[in-house]
CSV table of C-alpha atoms in Angstrom, one decimal:
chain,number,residue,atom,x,y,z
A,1,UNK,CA,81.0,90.0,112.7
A,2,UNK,CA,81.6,90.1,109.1
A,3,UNK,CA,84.9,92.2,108.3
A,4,UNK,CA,82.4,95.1,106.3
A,5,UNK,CA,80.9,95.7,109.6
A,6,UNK,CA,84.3,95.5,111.2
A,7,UNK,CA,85.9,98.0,108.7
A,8,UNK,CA,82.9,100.5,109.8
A,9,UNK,CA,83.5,100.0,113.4
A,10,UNK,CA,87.1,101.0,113.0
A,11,UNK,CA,86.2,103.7,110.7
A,12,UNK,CA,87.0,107.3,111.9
A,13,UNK,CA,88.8,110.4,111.1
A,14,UNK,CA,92.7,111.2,111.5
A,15,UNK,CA,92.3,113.4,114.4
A,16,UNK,CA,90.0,110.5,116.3
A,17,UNK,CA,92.7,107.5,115.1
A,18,UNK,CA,95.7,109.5,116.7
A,19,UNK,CA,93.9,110.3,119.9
A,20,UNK,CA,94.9,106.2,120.6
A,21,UNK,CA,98.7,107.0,120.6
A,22,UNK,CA,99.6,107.9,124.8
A,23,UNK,CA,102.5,109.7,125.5
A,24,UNK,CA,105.5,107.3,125.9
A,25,UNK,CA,104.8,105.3,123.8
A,26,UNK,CA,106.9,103.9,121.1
A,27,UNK,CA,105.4,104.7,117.4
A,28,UNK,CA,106.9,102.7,114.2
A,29,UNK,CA,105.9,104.5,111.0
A,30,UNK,CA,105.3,102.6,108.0
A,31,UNK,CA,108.6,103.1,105.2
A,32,UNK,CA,109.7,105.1,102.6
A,33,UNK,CA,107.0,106.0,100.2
A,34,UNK,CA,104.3,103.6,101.5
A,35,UNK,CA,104.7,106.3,104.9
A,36,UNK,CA,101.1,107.1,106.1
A,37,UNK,CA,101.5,111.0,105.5
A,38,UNK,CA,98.2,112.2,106.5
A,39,UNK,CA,98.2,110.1,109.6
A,40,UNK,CA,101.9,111.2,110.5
A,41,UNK,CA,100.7,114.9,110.0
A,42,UNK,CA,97.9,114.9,112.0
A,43,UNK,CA,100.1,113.7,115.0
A,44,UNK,CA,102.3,116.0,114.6
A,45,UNK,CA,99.5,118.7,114.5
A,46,UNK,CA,98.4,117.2,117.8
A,47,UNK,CA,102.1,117.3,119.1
A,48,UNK,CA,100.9,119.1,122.6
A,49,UNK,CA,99.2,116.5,124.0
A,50,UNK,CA,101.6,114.0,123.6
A,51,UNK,CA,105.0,113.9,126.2
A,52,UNK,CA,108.2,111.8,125.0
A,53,UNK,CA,106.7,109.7,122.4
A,54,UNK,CA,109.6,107.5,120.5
A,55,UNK,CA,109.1,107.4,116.6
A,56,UNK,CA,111.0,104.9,114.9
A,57,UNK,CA,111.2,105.2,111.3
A,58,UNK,CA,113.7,104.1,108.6
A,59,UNK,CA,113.9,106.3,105.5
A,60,UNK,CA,111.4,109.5,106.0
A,61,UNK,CA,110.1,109.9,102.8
A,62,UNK,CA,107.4,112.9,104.1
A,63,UNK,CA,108.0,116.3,105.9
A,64,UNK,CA,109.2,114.6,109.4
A,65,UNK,CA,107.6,117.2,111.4
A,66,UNK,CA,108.5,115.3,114.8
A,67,UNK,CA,111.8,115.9,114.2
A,68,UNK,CA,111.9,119.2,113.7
A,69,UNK,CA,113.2,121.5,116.5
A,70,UNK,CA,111.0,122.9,118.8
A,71,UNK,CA,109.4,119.1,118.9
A,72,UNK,CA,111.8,117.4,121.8
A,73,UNK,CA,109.2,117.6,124.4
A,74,UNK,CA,106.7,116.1,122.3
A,75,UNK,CA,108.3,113.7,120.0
A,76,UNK,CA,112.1,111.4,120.2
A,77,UNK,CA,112.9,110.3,116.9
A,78,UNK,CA,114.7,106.9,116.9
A,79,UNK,CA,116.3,106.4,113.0
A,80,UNK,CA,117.1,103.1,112.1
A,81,UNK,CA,118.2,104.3,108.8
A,82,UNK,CA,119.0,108.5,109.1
A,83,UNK,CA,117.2,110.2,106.2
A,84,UNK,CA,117.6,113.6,104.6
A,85,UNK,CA,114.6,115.0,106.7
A,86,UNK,CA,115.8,113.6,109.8
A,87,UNK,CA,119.8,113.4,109.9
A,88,UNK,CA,120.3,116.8,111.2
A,89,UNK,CA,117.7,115.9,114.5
A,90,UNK,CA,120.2,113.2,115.1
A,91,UNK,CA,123.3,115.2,114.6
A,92,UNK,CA,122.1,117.9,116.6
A,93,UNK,CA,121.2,115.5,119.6
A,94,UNK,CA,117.7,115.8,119.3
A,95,UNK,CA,117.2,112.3,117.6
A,96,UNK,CA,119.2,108.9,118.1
A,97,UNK,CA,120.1,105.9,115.2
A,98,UNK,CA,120.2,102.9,116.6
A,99,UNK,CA,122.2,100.1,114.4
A,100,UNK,CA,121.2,97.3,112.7
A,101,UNK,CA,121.4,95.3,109.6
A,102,UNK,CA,118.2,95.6,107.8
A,103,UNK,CA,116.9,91.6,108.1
A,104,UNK,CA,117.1,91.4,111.5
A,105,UNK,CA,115.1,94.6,112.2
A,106,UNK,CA,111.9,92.4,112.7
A,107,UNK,CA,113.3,91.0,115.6
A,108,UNK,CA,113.8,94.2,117.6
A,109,UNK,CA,110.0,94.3,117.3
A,110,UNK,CA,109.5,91.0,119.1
A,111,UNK,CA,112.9,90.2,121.1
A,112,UNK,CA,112.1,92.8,123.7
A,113,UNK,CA,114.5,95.6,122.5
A,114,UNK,CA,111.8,98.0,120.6
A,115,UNK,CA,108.5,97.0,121.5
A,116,UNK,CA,105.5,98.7,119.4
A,117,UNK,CA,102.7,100.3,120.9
A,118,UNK,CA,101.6,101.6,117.8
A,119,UNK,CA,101.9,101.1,114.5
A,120,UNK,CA,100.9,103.6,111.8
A,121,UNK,CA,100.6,101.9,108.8
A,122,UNK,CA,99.2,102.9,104.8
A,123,UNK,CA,97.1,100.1,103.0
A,124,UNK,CA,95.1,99.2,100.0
A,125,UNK,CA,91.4,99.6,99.9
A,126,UNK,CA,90.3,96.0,101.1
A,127,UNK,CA,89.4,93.3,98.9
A,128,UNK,CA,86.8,90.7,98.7
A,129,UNK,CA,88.3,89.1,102.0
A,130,UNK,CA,88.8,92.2,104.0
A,131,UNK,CA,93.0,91.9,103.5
A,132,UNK,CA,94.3,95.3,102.8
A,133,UNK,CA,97.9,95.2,101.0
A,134,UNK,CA,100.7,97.0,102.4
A,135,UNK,CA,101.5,97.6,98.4
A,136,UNK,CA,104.6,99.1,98.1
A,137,UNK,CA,106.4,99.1,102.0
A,138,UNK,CA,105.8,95.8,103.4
A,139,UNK,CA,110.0,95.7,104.9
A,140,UNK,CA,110.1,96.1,108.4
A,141,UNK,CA,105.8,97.8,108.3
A,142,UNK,CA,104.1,94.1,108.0
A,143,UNK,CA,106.0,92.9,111.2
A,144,UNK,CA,105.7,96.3,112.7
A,145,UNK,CA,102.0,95.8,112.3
A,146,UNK,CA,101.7,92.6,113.2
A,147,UNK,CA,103.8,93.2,116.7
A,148,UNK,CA,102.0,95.9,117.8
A,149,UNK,CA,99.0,96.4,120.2
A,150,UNK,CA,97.7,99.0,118.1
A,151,UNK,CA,97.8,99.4,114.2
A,152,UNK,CA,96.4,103.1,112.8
A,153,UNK,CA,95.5,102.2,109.5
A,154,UNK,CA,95.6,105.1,106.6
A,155,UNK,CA,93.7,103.3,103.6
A,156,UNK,CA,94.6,104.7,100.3
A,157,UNK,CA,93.3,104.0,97.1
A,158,UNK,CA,96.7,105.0,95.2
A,159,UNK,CA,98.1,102.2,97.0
A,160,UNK,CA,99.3,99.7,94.6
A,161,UNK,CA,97.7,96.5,96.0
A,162,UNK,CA,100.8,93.7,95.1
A,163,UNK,CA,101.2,90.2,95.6
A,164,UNK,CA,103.0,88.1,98.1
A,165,UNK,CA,102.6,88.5,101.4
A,166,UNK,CA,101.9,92.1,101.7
A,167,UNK,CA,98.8,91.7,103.6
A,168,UNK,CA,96.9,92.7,106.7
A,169,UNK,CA,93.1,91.7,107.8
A,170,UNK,CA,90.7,94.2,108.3
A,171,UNK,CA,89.5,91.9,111.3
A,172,UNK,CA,92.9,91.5,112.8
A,173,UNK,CA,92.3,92.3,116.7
A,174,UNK,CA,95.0,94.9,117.0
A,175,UNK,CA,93.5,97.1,113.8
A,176,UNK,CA,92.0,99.9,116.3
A,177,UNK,CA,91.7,102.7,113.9
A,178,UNK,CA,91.0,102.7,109.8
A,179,UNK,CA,91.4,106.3,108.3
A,180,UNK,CA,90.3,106.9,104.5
A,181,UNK,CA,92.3,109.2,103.1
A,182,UNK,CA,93.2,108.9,98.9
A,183,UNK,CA,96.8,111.0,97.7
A,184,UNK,CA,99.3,110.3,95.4
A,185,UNK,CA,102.1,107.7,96.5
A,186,UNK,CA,105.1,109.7,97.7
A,187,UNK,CA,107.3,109.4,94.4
A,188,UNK,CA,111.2,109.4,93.9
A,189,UNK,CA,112.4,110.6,90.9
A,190,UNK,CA,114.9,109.1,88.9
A,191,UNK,CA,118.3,110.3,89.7
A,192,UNK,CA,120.6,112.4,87.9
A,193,UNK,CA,123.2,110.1,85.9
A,194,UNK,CA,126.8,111.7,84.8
A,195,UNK,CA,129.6,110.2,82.6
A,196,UNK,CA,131.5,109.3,85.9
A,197,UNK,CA,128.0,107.2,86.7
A,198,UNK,CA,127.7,105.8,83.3
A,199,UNK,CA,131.6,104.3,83.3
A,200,UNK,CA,130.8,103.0,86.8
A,201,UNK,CA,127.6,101.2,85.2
A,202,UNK,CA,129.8,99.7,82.4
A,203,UNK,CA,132.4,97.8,84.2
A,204,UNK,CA,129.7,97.0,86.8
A,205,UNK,CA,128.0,95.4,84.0
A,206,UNK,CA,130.6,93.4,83.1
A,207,UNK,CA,130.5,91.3,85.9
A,208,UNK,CA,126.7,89.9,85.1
A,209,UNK,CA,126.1,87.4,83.3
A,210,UNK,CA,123.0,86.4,81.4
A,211,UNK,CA,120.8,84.6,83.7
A,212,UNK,CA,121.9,86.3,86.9
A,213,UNK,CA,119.7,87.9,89.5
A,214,UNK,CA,120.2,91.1,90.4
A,215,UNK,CA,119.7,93.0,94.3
A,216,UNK,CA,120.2,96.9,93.8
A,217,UNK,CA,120.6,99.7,95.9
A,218,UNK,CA,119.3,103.3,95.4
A,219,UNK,CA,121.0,105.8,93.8
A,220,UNK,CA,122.2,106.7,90.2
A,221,UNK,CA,125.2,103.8,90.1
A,222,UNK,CA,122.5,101.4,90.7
A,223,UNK,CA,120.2,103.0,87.8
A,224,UNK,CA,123.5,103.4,85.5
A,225,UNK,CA,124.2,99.7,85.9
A,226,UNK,CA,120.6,99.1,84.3
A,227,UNK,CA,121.6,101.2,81.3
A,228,UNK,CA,123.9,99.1,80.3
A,229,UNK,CA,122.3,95.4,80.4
A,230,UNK,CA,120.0,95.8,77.6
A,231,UNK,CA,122.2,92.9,75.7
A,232,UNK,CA,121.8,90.6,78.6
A,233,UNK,CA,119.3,87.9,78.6
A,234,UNK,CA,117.2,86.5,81.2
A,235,UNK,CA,118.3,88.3,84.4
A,236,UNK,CA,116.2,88.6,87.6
A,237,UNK,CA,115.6,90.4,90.4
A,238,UNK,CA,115.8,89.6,94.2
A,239,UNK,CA,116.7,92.9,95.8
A,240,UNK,CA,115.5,94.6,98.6
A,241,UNK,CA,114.2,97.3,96.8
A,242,UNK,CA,114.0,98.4,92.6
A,243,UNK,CA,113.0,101.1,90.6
A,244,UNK,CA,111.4,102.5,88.0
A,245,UNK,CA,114.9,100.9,86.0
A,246,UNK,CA,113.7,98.1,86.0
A,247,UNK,CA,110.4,98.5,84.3
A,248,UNK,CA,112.5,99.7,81.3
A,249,UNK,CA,114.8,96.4,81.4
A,250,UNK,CA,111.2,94.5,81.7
A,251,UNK,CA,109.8,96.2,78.5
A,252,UNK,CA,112.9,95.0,76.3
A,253,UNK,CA,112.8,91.9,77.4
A,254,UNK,CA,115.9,91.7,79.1
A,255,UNK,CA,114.5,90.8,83.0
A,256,UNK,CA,112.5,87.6,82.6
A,257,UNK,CA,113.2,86.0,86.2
A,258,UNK,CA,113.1,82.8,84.2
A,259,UNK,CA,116.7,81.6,85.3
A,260,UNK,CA,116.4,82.1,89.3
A,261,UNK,CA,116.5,79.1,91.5
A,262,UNK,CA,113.9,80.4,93.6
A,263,UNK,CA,110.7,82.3,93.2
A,264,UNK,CA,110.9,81.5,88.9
A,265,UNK,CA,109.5,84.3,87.4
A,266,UNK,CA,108.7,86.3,90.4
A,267,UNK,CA,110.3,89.5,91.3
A,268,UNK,CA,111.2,89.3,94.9
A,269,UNK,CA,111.3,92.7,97.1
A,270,UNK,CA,110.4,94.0,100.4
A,271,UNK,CA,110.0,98.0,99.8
A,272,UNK,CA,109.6,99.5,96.1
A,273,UNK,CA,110.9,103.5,95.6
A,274,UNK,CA,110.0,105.2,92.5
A,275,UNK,CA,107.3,107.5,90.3
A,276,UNK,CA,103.7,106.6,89.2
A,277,UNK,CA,105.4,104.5,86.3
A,278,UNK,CA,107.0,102.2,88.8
A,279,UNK,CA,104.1,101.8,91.1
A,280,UNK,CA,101.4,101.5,88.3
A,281,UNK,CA,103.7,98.7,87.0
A,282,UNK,CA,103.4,96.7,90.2
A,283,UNK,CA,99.7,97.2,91.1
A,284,UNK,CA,98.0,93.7,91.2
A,285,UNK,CA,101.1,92.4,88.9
A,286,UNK,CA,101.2,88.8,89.9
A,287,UNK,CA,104.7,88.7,89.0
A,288,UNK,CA,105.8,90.9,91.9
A,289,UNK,CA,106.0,89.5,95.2
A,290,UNK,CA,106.3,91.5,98.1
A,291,UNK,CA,107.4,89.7,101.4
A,292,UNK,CA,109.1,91.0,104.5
A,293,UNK,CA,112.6,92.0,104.9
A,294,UNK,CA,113.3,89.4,107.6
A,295,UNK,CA,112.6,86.8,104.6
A,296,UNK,CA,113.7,88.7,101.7
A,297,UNK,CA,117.2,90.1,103.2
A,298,UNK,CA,117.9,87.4,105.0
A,299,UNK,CA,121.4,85.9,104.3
A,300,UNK,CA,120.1,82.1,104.3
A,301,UNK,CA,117.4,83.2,101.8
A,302,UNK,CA,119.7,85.1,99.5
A,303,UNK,CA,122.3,82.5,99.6
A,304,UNK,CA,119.4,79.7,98.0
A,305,UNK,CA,119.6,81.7,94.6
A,306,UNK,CA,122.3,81.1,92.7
A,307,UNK,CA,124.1,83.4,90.5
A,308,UNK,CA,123.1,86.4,92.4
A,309,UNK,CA,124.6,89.9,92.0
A,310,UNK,CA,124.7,92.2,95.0
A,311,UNK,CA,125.4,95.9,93.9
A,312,UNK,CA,125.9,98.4,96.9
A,313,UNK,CA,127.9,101.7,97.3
A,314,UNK,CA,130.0,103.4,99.5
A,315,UNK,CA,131.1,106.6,101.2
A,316,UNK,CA,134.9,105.4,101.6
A,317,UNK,CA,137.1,102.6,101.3
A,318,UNK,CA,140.5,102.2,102.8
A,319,UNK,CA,143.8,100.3,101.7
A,320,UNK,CA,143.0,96.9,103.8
A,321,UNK,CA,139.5,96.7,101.9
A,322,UNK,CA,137.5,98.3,104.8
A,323,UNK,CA,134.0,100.1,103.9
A,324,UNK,CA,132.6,103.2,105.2
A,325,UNK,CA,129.0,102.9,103.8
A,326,UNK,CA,126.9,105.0,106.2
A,327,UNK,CA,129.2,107.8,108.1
A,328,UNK,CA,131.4,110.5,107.2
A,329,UNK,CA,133.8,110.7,110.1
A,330,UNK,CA,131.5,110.8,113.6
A,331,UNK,CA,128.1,112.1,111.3
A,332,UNK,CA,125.5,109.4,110.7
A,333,UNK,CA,124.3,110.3,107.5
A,334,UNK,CA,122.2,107.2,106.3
A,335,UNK,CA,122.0,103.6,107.8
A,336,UNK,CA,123.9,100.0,106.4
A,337,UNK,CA,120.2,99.0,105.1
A,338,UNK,CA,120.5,95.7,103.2
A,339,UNK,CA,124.0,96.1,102.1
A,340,UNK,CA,125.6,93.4,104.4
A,341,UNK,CA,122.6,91.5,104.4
A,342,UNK,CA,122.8,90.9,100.9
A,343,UNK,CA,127.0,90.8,100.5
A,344,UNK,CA,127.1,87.6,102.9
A,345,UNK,CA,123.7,86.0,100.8
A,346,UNK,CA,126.3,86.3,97.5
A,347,UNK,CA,129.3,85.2,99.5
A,348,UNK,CA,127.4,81.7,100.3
A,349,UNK,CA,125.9,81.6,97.1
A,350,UNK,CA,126.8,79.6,94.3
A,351,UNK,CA,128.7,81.7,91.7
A,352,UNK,CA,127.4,84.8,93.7
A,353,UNK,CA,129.5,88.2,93.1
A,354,UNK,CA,129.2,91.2,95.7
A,355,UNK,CA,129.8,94.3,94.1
A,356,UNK,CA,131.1,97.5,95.8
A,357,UNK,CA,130.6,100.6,93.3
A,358,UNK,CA,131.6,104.0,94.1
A,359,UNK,CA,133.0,107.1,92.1
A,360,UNK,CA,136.7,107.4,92.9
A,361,UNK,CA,136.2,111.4,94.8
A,362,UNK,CA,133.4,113.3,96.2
A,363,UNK,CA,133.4,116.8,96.8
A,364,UNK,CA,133.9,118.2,93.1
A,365,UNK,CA,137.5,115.7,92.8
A,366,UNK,CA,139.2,117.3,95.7
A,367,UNK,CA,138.7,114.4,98.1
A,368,UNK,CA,139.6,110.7,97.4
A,369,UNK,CA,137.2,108.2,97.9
A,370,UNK,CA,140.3,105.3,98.7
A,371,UNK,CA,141.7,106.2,101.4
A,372,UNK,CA,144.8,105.1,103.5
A,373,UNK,CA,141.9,104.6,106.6
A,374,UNK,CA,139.0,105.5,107.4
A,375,UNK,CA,137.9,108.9,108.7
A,376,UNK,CA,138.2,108.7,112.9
A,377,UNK,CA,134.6,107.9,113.7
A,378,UNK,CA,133.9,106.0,110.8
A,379,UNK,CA,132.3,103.5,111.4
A,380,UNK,CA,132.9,100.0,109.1
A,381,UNK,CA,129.5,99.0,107.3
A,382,UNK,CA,131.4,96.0,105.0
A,383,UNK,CA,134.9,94.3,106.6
A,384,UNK,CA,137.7,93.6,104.9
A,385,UNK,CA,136.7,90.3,105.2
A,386,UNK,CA,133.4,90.5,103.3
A,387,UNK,CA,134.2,92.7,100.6
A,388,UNK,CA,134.4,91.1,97.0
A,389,UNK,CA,134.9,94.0,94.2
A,390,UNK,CA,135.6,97.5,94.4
A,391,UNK,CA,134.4,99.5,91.6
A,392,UNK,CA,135.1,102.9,90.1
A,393,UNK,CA,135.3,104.8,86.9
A,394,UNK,CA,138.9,103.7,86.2
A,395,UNK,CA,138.0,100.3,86.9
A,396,UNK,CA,137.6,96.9,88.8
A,397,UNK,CA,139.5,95.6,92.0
A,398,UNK,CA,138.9,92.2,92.7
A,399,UNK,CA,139.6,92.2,96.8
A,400,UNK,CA,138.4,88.3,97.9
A,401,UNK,CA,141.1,86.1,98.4
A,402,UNK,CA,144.5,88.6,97.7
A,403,UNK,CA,146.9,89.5,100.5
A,404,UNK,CA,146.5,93.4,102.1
A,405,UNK,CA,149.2,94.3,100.3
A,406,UNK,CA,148.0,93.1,96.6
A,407,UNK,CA,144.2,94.6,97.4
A,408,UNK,CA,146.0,97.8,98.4
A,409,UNK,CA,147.6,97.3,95.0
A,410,UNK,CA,144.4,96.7,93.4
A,411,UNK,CA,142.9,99.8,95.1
A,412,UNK,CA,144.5,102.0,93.9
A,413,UNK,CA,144.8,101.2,90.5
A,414,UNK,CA,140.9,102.0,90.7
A,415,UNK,CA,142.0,105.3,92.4
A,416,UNK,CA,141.6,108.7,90.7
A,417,UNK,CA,144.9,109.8,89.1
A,418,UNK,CA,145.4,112.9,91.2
A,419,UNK,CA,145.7,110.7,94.1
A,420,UNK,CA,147.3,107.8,93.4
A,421,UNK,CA,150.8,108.8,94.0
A,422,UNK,CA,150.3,109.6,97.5
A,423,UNK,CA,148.7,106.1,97.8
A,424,UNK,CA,151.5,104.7,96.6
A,425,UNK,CA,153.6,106.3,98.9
A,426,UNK,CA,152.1,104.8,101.8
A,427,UNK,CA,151.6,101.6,100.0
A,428,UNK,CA,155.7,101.8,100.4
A,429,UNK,CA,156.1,102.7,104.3
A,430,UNK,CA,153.3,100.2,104.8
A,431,UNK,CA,154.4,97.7,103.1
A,432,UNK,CA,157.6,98.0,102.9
A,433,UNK,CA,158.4,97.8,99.4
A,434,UNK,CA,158.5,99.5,95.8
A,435,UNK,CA,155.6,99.7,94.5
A,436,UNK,CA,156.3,98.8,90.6
């Protein structure tokens, strides 16, 4: 059968296409803002006639309607990163996050720990071959897809179509339902940037080095960082994710990719977050390569480019060098993502730098972000033993290779004024000595 009269076969509307999920089952929902809205919807529309289906997700860029309450008899969710949408389902009990680092995620699909029954998955219109791109989210959805017995598939022509290996077959056995539906991409709009986030940009900044590649997190340090490279030359990107930051930094000529070791003038991701701007620049862009996090995340990958530059945040960091990234205390209120993933790439890379880049407080400046421990419950995203710089607004602590007691030094040099002397005072019991 040719795949046009296989895409009509599988052809059908939403309310048909969700009729193949069974209760108990376990559902993986494509990430971020390549989720499958109108397909996730219409479950949830159809929530009483499904009992104790498990969604796993990542970041839930839609409304999350299955975690809602009122949903428990209907609908588990399972967060392997906890989202704004869904991180009060899991504090309240009526959700679970389940750890892991962001590479290995793939393998939970096929090891036996999180088998998929279904995947629901948003594509490109196909193209001359029958392969429909995953476009923006191909991260943990491609292997999703490609694990499960049945794939719902919400075509979208919106969907940026990118290169890489971001693709699915239209004859592909397990493809039991294709839904057209067109919409806009879910956007994310750039975030707000203060002075605090600008300094934090600047002495990030001053760590890279023409020619470096670049791995970014989300957020507004990430996108201040980027406002202060345009006199670099030549840097790249091999990140997990970008945004639309980098398009800018493309434009002037300061991100080539020419200088990378591996993929020369390629961009290398595995999920892309941003507005129209970003996604327009990516669509059938043969300079972007999308691949899957398993390959893009993984430490042994990361580690073949040299000169890499791994900038990640943080909730809270205490004296020994010890990183809170993803709870405040007992709450879950996000997931370690790529963060680790891409610190241990840098730390077996050659010349490769791991950056660490937080404001010094949170909660208006009444709360200090360097700590003397963590919070009881925290849980630690980056050891003391992985971390390279700490960065703040009042500067840059260089933690690999000094003592406890000279990164505690280092630490809070870095620390907001208005806390440092209490620092320093258990710098002194601690370590039993003046701190000069």
């Amino acid at each position: 059968m040719s795949w046009e009269k296989e895409y009509q076969s599988k052809l059908m509307d939403a309310e048909k296409a969700v009729d193949f999920i069974k209760s108990g089952e376990r559902v993986v929902i494509g990430h971020a803002c390549g989720e499958p809205s109108y397909l996730v919807e219409t479950m949830v529309s159809k929530a009483e006639q499904y009992e104790n289906v498990e969604i796993v997700h990542m970041v839930a860029m839609g409304k999350a309607g299955y975690a809602q309450p009122g949903m428990e008899k209907h609908f588990r969710h399972n967060a392997l990163f906890v989202g704004g949408t869904t991180r009060k389902a899991v504090e309240e009990g009526r959700g679970d996050y389940t750890p892991c680092f962001f590479y290995r995620i793939p393998s939970l699909f096929t090891n036996g720990s999180l088998p998929v029954d279904v995947a629901m998955i948003q594509a490109t219109a196909p193209d001359e071959n029958g392969n429909m791109s995953l476009g923006i989210s191909v991260d943990y959805t491609l292997p999703a897809a490609k694990a499960a017995k049945k794939v719902l598939v919400q075509v979208n022509k919106e969907m940026p179509r990118t290169a890489g290996d971001s693709c699915i077959n239209v004859a592909d056995a397990n493809i039991v339902a294709i839904v057209e539906h067109d919409a806009p991409i879910i956007e994310l709009a750039p975030p707000k940037i203060g002075e605090v986030e600008k300094a934090i940009g600047a002495n990030c900044a001053s760590l890279i080095n023409d020619g470096d590649t670049l791995q970014l997190g989300i957020g507004a340090i990430p996108d201040a960082v980027l406002l202060f490279l345009k006199e670099k030359k030549d840097l790249g990107i091999h990140s997990e994710m970008f945004s639309d930051g980098v398009v800018e930094l493309v434009e002037q000529g300061v991100i080539t990719n020419k200088k990378k070791t591996t993929h020369v003038g390629k961009f290398v991701a595995n999920f892309l977050m941003g507005t129209k701007r970003l996604y327009d620049f990516v669509n059938n862009n043969p300079d972007v390569e999308m691949y899957s996090v398993d390959y893009v995340n993984n430490p042994l990958v990361v580690m073949k480019e040299d000169n890499i530059v791994s900038i990640n945040s943080c909730v809270q960091i205490d004296l020994m060098g010890q990183a809170a990234s993803e709870t405040v205390g007992y709450k879950q209120i996000s997931g370690v993502g790529g963060q680790v993933d891409f610190i241990r790439g840098a730390a077996m890379s050659k010349n490769g730098r791991s950056i660490l880049a937080f404001p010094s407080t949170a909660a208006k400046g009444t709360v200090s972000k360097i700590v003397p421990l963590l919070d009881e419950g925290a849980a630690v995203t980056t050891s003391r033993n992985d971390i390279d710089y700490a960065v703040t607004e009042y500067g840059i602590a260089k933690l690999s290779g000094k003592s406890l007691k000279d990164r505690a030094r280092a630490l809070i040099e870095i620390a907001h004024p208005d806390f440092r002397e209490s620092l320093k005072q258990v710098y002194e019991q601690r370590f039993h000595c003046k701190y000069e």
